[in-house]
Coordinates of C-alpha atoms in Angstrom, one line a residue:
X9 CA 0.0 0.0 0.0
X10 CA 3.0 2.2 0.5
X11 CA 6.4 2.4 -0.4
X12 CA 8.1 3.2 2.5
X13 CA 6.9 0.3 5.1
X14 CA 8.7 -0.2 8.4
X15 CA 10.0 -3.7 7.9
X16 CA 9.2 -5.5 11.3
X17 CA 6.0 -3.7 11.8
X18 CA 2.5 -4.6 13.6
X19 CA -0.4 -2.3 13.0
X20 CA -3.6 -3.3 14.8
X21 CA -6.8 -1.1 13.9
X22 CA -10.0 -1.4 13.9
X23 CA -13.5 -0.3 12.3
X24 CA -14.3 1.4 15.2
X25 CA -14.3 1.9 18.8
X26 CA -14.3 -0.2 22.0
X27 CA -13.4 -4.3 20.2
X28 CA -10.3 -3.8 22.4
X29 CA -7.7 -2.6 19.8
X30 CA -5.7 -0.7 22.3
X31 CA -5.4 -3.6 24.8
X32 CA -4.7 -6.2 21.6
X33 CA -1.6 -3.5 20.7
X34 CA -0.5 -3.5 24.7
X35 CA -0.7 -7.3 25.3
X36 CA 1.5 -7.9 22.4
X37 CA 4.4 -5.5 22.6
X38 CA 4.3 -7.2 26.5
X39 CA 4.4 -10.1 24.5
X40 CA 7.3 -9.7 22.5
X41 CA 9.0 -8.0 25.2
X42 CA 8.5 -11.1 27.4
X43 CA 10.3 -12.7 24.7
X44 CA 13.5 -10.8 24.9
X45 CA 12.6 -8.4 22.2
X46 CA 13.2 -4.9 21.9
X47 CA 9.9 -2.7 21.4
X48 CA 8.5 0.6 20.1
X49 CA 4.5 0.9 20.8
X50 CA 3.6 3.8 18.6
X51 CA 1.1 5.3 20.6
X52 CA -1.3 7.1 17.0
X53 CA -4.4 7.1 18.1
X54 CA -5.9 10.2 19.2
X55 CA -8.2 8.5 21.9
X56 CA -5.9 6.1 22.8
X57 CA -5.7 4.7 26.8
X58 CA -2.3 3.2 26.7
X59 CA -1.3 5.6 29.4
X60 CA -4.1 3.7 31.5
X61 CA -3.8 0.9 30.6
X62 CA -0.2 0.8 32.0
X63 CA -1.0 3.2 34.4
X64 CA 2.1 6.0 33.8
X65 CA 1.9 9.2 33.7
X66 CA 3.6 10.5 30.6
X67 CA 4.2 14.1 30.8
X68 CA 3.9 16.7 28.3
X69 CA 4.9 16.4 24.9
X70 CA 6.2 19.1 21.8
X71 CA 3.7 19.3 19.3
X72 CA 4.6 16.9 16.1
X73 CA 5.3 19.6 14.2
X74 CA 7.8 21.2 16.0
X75 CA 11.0 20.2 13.7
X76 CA 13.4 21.5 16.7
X77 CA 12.2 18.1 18.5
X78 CA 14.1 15.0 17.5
X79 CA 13.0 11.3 18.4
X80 CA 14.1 11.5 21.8
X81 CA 11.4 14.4 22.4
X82 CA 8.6 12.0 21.8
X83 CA 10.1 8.9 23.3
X84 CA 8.5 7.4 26.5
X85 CA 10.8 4.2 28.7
X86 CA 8.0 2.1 30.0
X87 CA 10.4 -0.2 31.3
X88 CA 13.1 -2.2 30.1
X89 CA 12.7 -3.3 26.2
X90 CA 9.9 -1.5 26.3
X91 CA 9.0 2.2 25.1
X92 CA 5.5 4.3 24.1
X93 CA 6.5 6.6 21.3
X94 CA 4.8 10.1 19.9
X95 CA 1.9 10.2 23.3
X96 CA 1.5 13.6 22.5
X97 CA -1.8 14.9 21.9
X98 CA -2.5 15.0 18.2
X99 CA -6.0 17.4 18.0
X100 CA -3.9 20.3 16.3
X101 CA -4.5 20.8 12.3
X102 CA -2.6 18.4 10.5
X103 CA -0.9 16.9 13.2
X104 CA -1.8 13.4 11.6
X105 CA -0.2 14.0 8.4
X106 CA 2.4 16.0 9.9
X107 CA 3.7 12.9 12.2
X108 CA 3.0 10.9 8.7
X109 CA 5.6 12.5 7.1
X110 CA 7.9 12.7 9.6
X111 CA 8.5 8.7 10.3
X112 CA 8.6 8.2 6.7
X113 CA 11.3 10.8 5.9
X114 CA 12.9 11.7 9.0
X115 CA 12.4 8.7 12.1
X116 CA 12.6 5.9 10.0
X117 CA 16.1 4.9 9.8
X118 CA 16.0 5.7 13.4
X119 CA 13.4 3.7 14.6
X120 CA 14.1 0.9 12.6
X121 CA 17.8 0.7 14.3
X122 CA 16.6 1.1 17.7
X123 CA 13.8 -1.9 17.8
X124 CA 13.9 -5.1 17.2
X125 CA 10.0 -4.3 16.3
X126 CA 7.3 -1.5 15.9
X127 CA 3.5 -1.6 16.9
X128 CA 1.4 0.9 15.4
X129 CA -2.1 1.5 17.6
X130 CA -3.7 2.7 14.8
X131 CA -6.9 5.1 15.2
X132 CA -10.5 3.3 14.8
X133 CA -12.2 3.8 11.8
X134 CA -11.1 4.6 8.0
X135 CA -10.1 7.8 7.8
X136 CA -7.5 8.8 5.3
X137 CA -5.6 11.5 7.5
X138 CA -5.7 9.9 10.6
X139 CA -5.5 5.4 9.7
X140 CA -4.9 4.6 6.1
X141 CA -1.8 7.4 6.3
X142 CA -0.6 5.2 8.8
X143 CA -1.6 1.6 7.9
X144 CA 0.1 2.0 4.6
X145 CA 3.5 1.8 6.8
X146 CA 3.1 -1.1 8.4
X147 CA 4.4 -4.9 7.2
X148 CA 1.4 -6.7 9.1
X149 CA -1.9 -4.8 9.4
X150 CA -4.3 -6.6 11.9
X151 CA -7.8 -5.9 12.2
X152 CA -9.4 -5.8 15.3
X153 CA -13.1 -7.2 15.8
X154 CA -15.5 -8.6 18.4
X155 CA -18.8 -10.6 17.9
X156 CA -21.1 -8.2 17.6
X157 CA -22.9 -6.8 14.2
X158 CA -21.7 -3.4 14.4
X159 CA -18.3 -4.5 14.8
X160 CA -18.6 -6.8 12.0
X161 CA -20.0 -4.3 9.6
X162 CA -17.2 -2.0 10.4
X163 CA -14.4 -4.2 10.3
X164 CA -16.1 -5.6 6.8
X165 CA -15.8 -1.7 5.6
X166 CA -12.4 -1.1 6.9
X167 CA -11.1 -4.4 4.3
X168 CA -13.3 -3.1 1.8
X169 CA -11.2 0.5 2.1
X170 CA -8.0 -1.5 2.2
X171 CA -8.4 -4.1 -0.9
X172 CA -9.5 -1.0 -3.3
X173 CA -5.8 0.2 -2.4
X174 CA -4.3 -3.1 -2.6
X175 CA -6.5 -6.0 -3.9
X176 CA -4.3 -9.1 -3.4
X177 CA -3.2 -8.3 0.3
X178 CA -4.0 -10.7 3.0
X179 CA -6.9 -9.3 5.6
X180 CA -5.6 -10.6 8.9
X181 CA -8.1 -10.9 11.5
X182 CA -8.1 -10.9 15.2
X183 CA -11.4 -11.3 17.0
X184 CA -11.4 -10.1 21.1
X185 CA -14.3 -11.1 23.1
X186 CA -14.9 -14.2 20.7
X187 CA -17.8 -16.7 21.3
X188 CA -19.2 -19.3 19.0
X189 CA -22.8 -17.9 17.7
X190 CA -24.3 -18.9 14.8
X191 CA -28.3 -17.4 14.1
X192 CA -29.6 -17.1 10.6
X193 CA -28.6 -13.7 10.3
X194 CA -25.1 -13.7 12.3
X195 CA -21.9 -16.0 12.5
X196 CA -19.3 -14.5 14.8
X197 CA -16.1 -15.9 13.0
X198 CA -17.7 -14.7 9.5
X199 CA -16.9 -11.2 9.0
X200 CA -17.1 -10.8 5.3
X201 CA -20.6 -12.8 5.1
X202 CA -22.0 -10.3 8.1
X203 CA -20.4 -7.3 6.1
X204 CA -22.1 -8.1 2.8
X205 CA -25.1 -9.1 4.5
X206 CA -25.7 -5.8 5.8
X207 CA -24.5 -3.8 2.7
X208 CA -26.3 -3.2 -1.1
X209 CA -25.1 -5.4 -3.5
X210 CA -22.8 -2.5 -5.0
X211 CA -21.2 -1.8 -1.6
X212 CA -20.7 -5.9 -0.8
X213 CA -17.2 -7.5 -0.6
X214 CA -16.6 -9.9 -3.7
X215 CA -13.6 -11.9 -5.1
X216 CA -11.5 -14.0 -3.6
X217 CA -10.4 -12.8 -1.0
X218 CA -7.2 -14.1 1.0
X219 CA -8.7 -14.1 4.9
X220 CA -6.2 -14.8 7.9
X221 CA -8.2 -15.9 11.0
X222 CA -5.0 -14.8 13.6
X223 CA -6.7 -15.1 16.5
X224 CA -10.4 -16.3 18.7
X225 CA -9.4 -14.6 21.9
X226 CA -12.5 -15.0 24.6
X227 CA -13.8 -12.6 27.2
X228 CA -11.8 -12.3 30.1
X229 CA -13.5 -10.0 32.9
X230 CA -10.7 -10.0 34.8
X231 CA -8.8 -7.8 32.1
X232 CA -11.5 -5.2 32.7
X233 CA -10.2 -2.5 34.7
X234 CA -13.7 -1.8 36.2
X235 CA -13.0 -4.8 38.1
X236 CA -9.8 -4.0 39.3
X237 CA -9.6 -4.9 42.6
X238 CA -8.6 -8.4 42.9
X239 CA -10.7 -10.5 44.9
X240 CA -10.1 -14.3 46.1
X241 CA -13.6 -14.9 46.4
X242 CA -14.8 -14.0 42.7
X243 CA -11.8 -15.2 41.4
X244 CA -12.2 -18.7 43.4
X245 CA -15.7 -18.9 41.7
X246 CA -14.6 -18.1 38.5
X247 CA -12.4 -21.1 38.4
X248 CA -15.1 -22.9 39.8
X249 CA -17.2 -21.9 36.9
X250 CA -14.5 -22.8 34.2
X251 CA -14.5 -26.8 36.0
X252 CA -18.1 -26.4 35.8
X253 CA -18.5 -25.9 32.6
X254 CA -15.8 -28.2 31.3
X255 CA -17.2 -31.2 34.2
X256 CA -20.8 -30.2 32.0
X257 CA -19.1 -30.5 29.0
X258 CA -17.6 -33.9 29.4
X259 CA -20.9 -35.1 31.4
X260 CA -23.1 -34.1 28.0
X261 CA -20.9 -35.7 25.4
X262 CA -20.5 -38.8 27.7
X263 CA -24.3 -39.2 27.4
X264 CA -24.8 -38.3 24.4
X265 CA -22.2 -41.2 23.3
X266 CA -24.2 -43.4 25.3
X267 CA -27.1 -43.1 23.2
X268 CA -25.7 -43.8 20.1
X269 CA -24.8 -40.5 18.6
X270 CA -21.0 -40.4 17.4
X271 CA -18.4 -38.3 15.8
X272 CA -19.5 -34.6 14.2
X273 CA -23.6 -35.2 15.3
X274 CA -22.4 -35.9 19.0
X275 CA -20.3 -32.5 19.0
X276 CA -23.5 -30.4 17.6
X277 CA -26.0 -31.9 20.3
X278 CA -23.4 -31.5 22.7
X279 CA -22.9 -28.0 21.7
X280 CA -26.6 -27.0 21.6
X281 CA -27.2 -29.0 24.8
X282 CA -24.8 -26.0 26.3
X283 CA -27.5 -23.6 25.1
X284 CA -30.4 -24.9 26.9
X285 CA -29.5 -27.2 30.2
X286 CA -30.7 -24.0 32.3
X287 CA -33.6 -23.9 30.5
X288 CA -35.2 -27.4 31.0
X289 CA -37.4 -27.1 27.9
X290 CA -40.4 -29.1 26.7
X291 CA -39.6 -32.2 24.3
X292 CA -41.3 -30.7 21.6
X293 CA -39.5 -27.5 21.9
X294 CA -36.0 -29.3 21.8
X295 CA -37.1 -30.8 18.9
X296 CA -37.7 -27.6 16.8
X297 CA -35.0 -25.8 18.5
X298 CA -32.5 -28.4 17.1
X299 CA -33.5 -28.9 14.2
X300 CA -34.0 -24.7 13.5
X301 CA -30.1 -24.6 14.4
X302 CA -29.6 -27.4 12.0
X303 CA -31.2 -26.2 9.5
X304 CA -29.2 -23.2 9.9
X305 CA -26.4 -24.6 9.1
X306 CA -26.9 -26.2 6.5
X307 CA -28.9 -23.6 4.6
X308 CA -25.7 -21.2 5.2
X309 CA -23.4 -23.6 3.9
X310 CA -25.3 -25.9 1.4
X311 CA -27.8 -23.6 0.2
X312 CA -30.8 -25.5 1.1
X313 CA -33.8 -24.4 1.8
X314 CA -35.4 -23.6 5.1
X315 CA -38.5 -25.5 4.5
X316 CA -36.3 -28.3 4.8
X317 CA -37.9 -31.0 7.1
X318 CA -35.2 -32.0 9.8
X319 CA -36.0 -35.7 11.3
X320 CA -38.1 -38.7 10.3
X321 CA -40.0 -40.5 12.7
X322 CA -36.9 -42.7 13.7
X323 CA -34.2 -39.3 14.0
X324 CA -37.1 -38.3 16.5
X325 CA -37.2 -41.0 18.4
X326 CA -33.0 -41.1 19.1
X327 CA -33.5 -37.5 20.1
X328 CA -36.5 -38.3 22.4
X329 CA -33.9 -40.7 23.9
X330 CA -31.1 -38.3 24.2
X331 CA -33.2 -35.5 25.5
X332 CA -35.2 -37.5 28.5
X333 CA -31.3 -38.7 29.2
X334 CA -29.6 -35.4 29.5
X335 CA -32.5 -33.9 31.1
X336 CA -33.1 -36.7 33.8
X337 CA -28.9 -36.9 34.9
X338 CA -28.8 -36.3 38.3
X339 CA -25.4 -35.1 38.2
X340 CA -26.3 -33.0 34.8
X341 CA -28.6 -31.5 36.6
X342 CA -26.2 -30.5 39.5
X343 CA -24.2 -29.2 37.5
X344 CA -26.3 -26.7 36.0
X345 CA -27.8 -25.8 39.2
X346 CA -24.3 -25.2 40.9
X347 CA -23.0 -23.2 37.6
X348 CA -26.4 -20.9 37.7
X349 CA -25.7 -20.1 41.1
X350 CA -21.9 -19.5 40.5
X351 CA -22.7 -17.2 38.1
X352 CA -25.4 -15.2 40.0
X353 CA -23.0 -14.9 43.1
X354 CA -20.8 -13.4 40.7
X355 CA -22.6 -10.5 39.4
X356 CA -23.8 -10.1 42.8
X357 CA -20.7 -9.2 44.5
X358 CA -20.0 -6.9 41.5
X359 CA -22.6 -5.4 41.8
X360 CA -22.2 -5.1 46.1
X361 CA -18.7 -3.1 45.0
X362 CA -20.9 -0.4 43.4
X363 CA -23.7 -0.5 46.0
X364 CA -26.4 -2.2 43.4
X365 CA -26.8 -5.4 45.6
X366 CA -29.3 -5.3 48.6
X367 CA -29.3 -9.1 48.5
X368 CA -27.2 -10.6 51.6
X369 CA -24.3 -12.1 50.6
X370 CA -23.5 -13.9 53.3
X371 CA -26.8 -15.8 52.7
X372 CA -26.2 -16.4 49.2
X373 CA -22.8 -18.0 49.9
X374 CA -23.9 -20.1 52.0
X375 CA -26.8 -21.6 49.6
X376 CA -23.7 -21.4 46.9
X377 CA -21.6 -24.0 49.5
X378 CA -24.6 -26.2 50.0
X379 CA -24.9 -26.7 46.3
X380 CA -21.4 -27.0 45.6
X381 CA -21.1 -30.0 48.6
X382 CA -24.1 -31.6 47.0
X383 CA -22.1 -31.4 43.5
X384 CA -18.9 -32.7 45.7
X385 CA -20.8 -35.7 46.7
X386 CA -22.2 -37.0 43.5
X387 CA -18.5 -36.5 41.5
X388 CA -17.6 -39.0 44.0
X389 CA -20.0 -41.6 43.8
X390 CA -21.1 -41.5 40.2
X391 CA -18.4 -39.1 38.6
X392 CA -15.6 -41.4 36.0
X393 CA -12.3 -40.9 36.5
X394 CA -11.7 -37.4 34.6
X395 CA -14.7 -35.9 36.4
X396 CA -13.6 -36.8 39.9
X397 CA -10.0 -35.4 39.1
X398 CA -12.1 -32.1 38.3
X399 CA -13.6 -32.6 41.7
X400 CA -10.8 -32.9 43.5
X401 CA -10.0 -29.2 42.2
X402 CA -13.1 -28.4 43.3
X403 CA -12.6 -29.0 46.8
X404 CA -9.5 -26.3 46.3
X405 CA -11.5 -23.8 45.2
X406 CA -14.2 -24.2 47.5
X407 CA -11.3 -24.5 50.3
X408 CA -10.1 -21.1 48.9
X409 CA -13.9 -19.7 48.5
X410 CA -15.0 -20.7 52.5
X411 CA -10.9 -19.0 53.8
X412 CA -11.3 -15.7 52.0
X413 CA -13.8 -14.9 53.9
X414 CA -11.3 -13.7 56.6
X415 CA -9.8 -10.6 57.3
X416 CA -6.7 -11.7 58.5
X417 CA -6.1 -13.5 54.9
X418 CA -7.4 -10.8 52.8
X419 CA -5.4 -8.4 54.5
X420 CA -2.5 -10.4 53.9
X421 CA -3.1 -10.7 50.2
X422 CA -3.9 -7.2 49.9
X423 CA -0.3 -6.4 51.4
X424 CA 1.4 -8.3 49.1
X425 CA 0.2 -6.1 46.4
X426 CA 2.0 -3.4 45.9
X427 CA 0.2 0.4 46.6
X428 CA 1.0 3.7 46.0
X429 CA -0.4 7.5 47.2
X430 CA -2.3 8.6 44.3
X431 CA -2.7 12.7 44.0
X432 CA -5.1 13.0 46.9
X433 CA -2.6 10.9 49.4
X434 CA -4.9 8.2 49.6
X435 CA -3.5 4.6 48.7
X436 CA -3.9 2.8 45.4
X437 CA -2.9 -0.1 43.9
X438 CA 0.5 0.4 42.1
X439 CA -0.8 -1.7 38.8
X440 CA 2.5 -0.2 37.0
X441 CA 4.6 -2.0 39.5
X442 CA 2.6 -4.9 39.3
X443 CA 3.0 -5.1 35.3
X444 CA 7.2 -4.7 35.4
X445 CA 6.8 -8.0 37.3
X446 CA 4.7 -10.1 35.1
X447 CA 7.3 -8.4 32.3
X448 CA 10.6 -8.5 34.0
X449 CA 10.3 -11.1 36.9
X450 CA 13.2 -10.2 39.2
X451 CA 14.4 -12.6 41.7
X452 CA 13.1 -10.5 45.0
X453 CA 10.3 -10.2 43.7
X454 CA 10.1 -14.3 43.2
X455 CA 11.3 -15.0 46.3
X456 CA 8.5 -12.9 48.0
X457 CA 5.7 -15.0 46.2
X458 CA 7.3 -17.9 46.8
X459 CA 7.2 -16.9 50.7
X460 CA 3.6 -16.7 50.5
X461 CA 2.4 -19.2 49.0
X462 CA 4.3 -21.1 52.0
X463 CA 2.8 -19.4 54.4
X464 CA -0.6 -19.7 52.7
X465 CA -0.5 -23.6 51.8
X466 CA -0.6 -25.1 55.0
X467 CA -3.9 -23.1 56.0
X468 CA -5.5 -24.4 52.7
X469 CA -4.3 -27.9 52.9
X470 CA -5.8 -28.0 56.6
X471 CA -9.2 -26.4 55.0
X472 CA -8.8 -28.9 52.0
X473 CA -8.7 -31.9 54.8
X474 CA -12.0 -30.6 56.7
X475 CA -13.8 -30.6 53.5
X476 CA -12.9 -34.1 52.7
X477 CA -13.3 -35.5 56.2
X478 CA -16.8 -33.8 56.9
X479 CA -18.4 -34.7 54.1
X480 CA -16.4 -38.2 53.2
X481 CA -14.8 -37.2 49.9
X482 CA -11.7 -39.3 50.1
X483 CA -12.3 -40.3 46.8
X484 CA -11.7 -36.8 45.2
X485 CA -8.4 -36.2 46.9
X486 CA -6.0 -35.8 44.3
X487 CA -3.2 -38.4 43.9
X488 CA 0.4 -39.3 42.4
X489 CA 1.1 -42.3 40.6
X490 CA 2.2 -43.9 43.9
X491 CA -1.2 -43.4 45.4
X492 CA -0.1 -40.8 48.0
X493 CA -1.8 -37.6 48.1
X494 CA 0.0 -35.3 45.4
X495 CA 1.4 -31.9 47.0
X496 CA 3.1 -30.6 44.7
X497 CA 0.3 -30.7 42.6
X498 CA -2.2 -28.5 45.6
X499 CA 1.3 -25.9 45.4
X500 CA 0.9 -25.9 41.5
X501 CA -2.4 -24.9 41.6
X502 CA -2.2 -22.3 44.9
X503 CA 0.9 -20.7 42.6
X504 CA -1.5 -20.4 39.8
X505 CA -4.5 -19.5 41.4
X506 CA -2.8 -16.7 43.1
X507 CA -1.1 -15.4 40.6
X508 CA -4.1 -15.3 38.6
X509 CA -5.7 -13.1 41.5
X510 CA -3.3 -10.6 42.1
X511 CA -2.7 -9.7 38.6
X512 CA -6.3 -9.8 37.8
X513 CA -7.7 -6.4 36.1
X514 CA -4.6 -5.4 34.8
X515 CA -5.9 -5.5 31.4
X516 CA -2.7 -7.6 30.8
X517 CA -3.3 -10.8 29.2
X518 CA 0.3 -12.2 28.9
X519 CA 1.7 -14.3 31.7
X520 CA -1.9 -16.5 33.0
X521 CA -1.0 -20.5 32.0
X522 CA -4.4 -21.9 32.9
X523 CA -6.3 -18.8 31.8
X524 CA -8.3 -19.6 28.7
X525 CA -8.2 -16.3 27.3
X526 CA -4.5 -15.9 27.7
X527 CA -3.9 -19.1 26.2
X528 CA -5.5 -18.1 23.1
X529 CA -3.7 -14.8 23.2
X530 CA -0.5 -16.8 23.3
X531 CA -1.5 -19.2 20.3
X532 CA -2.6 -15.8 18.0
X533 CA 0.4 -14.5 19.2
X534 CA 2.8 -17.1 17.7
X535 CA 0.3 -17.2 14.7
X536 CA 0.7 -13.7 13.8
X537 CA 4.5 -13.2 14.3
X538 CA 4.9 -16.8 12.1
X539 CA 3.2 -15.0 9.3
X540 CA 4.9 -11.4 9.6
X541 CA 8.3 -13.6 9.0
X542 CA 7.0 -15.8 6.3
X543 CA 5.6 -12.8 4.5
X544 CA 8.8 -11.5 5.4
X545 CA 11.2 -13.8 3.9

């Protein structure tokens, strides 16, 4: 698209505001940072939050246009490897262009010598002055979506801009928030077919066209800064949400197998099973429901037509069977209850932070615990193998959910985390701080973790051993090869959990192993820096 192009370049953009752009750009300078490279986050956009986001203050900056100013003028250390280039505000009249110009004729060489690579937070939307100036210097441009139709529709008009300036380029998309819907008039992994959808035929996306799926990155609320404040408590649920859902999972397609169904139509009931166990509806209404979202797909993808009729008397019969199983699984059903729950007490003590709650939550913990023991209980006497493995994590959550109620162990967490006097005088948590060591890991800093999670484990294990004993879950203790109870598998997960807490609401994604958000950052991470070097070469 341009002639001058910075050679090891990222440029994420985005049709328009608030798909998480900004925090896509952060996480992966961090990223490559992390990984021993040196980095220049090119801070473009006029509404950007990166200050926030890393929480520095970046003080005052020469106007672009001031030619007196060399690079150093607009050059930010974050920390080591790691620096936020031309911050300054960029409102005045042709400031854009004006910056444009300048990296292209005068900062280039420069820039290119002093990183190892450049990311470009480019402005949302497709503006001429204030993107495409931009995204025509970049080696890898990555667009920036979430599931949502006005996302898609913009991000479907932001390809369209940049295939009528160069038609054989490869549209690279990475989708933030991602989750797996399909309805007749929305697929949130198919941006063109949303884009077109929405558009007259003369305005519609056509050709081939050479897509690049980067990334499926999934919500993560724990990223959101709103929810900054860690908390052992909602983060203890949360885990226990994640096993719920993957015990509930594994429970499903174990039935579903039992019944006959195999291979690719086990995985769709499974997956539309997910849809509707809270629900608990009518026969007749699982029956049209399923065969409405198979119909959708095969309309969308075979062409057929929606008068299409779905089962003969015998399909309708296996599903009869399948549904009265599912539905009538005691454990299913425990499941579902337990994960409703979960996800109630969640939102609840959210919503107690901002004074919306006027439900007890004392009360509703304790109706949470009962249904979790009741959960406990089953995984032990009916649950398979996998399943009580899960449970046996359960019983460390729920160890770590019924401690955290404590002063004395909240205070203690909340001590480790490091605070600092914010303009009034009044403490506040030092998120910077905590960022340099996710980044830079220094040996102090390891030691002092590892010195609380021993002073910690032997409170949890003692917790973890009432649980079993009262209610007579031996068979969900977890276990080495030899038979003995496994300790260094209990450490493994207090390290992780806790680590998980105390950098939650960061809105830093790099550094969580168990985290299934940061997991797929890590695998769209590899995949977009594999293709920036074979395009490359």
């Amino acid at each position: 698209m341009n002639s001058v192009i910075f050679g090891n370049s990222f440029g994420f953009t985005s049709g328009k505001g608030g798909v998480g752009k900004t925090t896509t750009s952060v996480n992966y300078a961090i990223a490559l940072v992390k990984d021993g490279y040196k980095v220049g986050l090119l801070d473009l956009d006029p509404l950007s939050n990166i200050a926030t986001l890393l929480d520095i203050e970046i003080p005052d900056t020469p106007y672009v246009g001031d030619m007196s100013k060399g690079l150093s003028s607009y050059t930010h250390t974050v920390f080591r490897k790691l620096d936020v280039l031309f911050y300054s505000r960029k409102t005045e009249t042709d400031a854009s262009r004006t910056l444009a110009s300048r990296l292209t004729e005068e900062f280039h060489d420069k820039l290119s010598k002093n990183y190892d690579y450049l990311i470009f937070d480019l402005p949302a939307g497709i503006d001429e002055e204030e993107n495409i100036i931009f995204a025509r210097m970049v080696k890898s441009l990555v667009i920036v979506t979430n599931p949502e139709p006005t996302a898609h529709v913009a991000a479907g008009a932001y390809i369209k801009r940049i295939l009528e300036l160069d038609p054989g380029m490869t549209v690279m998309l990475w989708h933030n928030r991602y989750s797996s819907v399909s309805t007749q008039h929305f697929d949130s992994s198919d941006v063109i077919a949303n884009y077109n959808r929405n558009m007259p035929e003369e305005d519609r996306i056509i050709g081939d066209i050479n897509v690049r799926h980067i990334g499926y990155v999934p919500s993560d609320p724990s990223l959101d800064l709103l929810h900054g404040a860690p908390s052992v408590t909602i983060q203890a649920q949360r885990s226990m949400e994640n096993l719920f859902r993957i015990i509930s999972e594994e429970r499903l397609y174990e039935l579903i197998i039992g019944c006959g169904w195999k291979g690719k139509s086990a995985e769709l009931l499974r997956f539309y099973f997910t849809t509707i166990l809270s629900k608990k509806i009518k026969l007749e209404d699982f029956l049209d429901g399923y065969g409405s979202y198979l119909r959708l797909l095969l309309t969308d993808k075979l062409n057929l037509t929606t008068s299409l009729k779905m089962f003969n008397e015998e399909e309708r019969e296996q599903l009869k069977r399948v549904y009265e199983t599912v539905f009538n699984d005691q454990l299913l059903q425990q499941i579902t209850l337990t994960q409703t729950l979960c996800r109630h007490n969640i939102q609840a003590l959210y919503d107690s932070e901002h004074q919306f709650s006027a439900i007890s939550s004392t009360l509703r913990h304790k109706e949470f615990e009962r249904e979790v023991v009741k959960l406990l209980i089953l995984l032990s006497r009916i649950g398979n193998e996998s399943q009580r493995t899960h449970g046996g994590i359960l019983v460390f959550y729920t160890a770590l959910f019924k401690l955290f109620h404590s002063d004395t162990l909240v205070a203690l967490l909340h001590n480790f985390i490091p605070h600092v006097k914010d303009s009034r005088g009044k403490l506040k948590r030092d998120r910077y701080r905590q960022i340099r060591y996710l980044v830079e890991h220094t040996e102090a800093y390891r030691k002092k973790y590892l010195g609380l999670i021993k002073q910690l484990m032997p409170v949890v294990t003692k917790q973890i051993n009432t649980i079993i004993t009262t209610f007579e879950l031996q068979g969900l203790l977890l276990k080495d090869k030899k038979g003995d109870i496994a300790k260094d598998a209990y450490v493994r997960l207090l390290s992780n959990f806790f680590h998980d807490t105390i950098y939650s609401g960061l809105s830093v994604i790099i550094g969580f192993s168990y985290r299934s958000a940061a997991i797929e950052f890590e695998k769209a991470y590899k995949s977009l820096l594999n293709e920036h070097r074979r395009t490359a070469a």
